Tab-separated table of C-alpha atoms in Angstrom:
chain	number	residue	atom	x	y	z
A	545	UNK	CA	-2.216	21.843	29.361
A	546	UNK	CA	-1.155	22.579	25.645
A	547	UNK	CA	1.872	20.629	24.300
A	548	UNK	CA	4.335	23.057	23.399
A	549	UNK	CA	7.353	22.791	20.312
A	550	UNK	CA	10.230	22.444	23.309
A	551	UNK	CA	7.757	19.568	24.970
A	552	UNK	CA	7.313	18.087	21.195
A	553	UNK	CA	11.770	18.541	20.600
A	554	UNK	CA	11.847	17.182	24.243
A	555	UNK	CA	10.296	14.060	23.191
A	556	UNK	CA	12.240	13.166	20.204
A	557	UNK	CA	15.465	14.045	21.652
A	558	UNK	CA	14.285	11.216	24.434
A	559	UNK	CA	13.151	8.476	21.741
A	560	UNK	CA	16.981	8.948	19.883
A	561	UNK	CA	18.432	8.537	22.926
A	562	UNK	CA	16.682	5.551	23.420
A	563	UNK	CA	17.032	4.026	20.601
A	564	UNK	CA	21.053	4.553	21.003
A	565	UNK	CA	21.061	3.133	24.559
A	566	UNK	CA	18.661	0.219	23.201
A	567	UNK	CA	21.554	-0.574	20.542
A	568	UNK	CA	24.542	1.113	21.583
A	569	UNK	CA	24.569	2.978	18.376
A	570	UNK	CA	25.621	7.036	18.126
A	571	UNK	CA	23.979	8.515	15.412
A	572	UNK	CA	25.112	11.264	13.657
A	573	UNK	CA	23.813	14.669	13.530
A	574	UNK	CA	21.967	14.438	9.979
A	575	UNK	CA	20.831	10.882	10.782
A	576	UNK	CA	18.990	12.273	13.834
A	577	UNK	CA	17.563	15.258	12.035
A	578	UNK	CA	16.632	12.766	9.415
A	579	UNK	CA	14.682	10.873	12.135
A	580	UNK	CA	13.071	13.275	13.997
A	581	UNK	CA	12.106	16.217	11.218
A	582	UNK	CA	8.823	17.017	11.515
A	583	UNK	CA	9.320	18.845	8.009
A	584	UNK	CA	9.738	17.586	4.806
A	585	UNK	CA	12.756	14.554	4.304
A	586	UNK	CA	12.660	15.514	1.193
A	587	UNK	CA	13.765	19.081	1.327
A	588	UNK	CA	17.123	18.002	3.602
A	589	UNK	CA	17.801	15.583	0.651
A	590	UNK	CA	17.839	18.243	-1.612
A	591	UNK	CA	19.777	20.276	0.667
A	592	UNK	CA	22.249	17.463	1.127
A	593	UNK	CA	22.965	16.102	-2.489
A	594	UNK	CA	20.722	18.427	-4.691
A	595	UNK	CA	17.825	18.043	-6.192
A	596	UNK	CA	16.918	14.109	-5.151
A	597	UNK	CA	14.801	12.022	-7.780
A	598	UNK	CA	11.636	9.942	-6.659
A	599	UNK	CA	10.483	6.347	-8.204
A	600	UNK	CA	7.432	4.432	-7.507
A	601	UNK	CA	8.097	0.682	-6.760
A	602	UNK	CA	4.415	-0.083	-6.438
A	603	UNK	CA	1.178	1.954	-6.221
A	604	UNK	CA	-2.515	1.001	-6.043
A	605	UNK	CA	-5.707	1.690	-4.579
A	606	UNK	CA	-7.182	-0.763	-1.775
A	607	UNK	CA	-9.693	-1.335	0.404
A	608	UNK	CA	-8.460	-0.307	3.872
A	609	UNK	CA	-7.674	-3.432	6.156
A	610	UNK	CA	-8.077	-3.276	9.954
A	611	UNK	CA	-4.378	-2.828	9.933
A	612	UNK	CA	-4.335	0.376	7.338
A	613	UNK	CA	-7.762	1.588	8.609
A	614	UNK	CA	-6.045	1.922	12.264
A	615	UNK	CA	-2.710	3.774	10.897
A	616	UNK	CA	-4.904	6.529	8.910
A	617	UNK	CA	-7.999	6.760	10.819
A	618	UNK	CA	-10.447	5.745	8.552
A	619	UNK	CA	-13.665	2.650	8.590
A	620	UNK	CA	-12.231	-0.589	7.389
A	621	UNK	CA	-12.983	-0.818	3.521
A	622	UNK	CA	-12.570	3.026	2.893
A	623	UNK	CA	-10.527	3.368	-0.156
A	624	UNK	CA	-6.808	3.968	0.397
A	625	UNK	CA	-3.608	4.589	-1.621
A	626	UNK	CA	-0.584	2.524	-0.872
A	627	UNK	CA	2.373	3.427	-2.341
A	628	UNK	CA	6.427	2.166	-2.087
A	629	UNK	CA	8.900	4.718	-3.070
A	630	UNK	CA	12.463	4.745	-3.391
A	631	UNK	CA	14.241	8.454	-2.664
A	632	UNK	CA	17.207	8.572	-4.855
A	633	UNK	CA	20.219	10.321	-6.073
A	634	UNK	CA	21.891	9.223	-9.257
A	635	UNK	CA	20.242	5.710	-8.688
A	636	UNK	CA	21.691	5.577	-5.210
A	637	UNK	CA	18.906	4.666	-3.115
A	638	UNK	CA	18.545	6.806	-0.176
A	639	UNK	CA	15.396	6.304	1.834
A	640	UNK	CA	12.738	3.612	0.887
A	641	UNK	CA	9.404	4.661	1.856
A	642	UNK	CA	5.619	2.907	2.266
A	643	UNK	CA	2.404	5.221	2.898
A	644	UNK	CA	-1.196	4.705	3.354
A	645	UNK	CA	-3.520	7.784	2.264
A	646	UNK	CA	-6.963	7.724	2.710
A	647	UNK	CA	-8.645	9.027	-0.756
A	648	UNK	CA	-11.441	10.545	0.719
A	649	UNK	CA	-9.336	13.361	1.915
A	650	UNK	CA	-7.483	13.813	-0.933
A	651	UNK	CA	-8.189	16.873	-3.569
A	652	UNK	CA	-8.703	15.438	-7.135
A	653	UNK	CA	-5.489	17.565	-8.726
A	654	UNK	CA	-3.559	15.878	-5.283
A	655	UNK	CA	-4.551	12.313	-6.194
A	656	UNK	CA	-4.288	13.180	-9.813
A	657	UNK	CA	-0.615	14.134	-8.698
A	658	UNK	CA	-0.552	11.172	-6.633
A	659	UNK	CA	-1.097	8.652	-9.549
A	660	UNK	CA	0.527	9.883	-12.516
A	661	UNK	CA	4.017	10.974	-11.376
A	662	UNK	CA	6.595	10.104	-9.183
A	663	UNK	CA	6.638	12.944	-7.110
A	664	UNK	CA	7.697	13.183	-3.686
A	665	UNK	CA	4.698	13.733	-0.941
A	666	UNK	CA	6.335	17.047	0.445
A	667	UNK	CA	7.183	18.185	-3.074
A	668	UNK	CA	2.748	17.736	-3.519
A	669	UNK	CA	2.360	18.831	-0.372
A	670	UNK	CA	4.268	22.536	-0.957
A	671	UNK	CA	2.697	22.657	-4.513
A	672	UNK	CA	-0.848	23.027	-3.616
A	673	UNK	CA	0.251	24.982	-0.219
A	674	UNK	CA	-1.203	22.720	2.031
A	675	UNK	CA	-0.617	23.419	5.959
A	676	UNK	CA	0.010	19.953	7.646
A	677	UNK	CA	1.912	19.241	10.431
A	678	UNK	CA	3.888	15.938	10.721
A	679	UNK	CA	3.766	13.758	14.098
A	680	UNK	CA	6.079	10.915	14.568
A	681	UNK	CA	5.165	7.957	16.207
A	682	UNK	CA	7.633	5.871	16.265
A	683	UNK	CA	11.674	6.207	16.023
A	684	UNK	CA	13.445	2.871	15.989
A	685	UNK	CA	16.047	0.070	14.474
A	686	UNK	CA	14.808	-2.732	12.375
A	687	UNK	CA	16.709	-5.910	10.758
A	688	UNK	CA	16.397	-5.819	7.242
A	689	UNK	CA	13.776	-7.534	5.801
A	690	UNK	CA	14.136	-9.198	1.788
A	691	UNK	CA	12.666	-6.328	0.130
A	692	UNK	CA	15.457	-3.814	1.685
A	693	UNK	CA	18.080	-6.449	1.458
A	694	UNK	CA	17.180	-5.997	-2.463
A	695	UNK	CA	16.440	-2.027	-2.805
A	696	UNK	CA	20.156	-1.783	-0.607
A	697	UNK	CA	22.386	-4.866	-0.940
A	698	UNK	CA	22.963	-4.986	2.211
A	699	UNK	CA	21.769	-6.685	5.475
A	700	UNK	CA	22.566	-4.230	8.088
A	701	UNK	CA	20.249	-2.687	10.395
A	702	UNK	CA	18.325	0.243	9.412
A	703	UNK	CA	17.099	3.443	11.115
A	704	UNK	CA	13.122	3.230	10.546
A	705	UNK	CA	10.478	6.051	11.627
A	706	UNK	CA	6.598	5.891	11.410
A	707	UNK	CA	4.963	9.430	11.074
A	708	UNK	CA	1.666	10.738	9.840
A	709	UNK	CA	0.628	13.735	8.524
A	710	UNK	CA	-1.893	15.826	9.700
A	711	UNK	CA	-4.120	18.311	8.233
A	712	UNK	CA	-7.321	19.877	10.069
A	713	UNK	CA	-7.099	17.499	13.103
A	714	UNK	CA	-7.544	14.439	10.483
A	715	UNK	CA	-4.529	12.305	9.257
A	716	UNK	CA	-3.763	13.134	5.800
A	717	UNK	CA	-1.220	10.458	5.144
A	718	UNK	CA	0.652	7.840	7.411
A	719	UNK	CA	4.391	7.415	6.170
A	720	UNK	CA	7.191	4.804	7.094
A	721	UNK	CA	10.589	5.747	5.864
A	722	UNK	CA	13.949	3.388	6.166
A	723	UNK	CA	17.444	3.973	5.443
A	724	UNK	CA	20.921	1.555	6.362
A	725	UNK	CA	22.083	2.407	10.017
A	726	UNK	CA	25.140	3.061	7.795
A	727	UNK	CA	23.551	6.086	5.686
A	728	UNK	CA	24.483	9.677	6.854
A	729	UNK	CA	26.981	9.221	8.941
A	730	UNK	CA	29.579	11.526	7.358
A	731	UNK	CA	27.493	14.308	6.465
């Protein structure tokens, strides 16, 4: 039996729950859209405060470990792109971000895109027109760990999802994004 999009909403609506029962947390409306989006973050951003601004904390090409391999479906030692990102408004940082992409399925102009500017992966994805869906995995709270406690100043908990993209039954890229439990609650 086919999943259908009320099955798919069904299922997200149950993991937010969860994860409020789990920590006796009620999120707000655009935190939970935030979570469970399967479009692109980056468009409700801009929605939200405008046009939002993108920098790259680190970038580089590996060789996929067992761990990376798993997350984007590809033999360990396939080349991958790893990449930290900060989403930002007016230096306000707004979601932190780390993705794995597996080259190999990556266009030359898309990589080229990839490398040389900070530009947002649903920005590259709606430039060259590309028809992906997004499937989360995971919707949960995390502690914060040293690099957020630097990117934020702050050591609350933060709202954490694990997604990939896919495109033609393969997974295209595997995204986690964070942001402070106390992010998005008045809008």
């Amino acid at each position: 039996m086919a999943t259908t999009d009320n099955d798919i909403n069904v299922r997200l609506i149950e993991k937010i729950n969860q994860v409020e029962e789990k920590y006796n947390q009620n999120f707000s409306n655009t935190q939970k859209i935030l979570m469970t989006t399967d479009g692109s973050i980056t468009a409700i951003l801009d929605v939200l405060y405008g046009k939002i601004a993108l920098k790259t904390l680190e970038q580089h090409f590996e060789e996929a470990t067992a761990e990376s391999a798993k997350l984007v479906n590809v033999d360990v030692g396939d080349e991958v792109n790893f990449r930290e990102i900060i989403m930002h408004k007016d230096e306000q940082p707004l979601i932190y971000a780390k993705s794995y992409i597996p080259l190999k399925r990556l266009s030359k102009e898309i990589k080229e895109d990839l490398v040389r500017a900070d530009i947002p992966i649903g920005r590259i994805l709606k430039k060259y027109h590309i028809e992906s869906r997004r499937e989360i995995n995971i919707i949960d709270m995390e502690k914060a760990n040293d690099k957020l406690i630097e990117i934020y100043n702050t050591d609350e908990d933060f709202l954490a999802r694990d997604y990939t993209i896919i495109k033609d039954g393969e997974i295209l890229m595997w995204i986690k994004e964070y942001f402070p439990i106390s992010y998005f609650t008045e809008i």
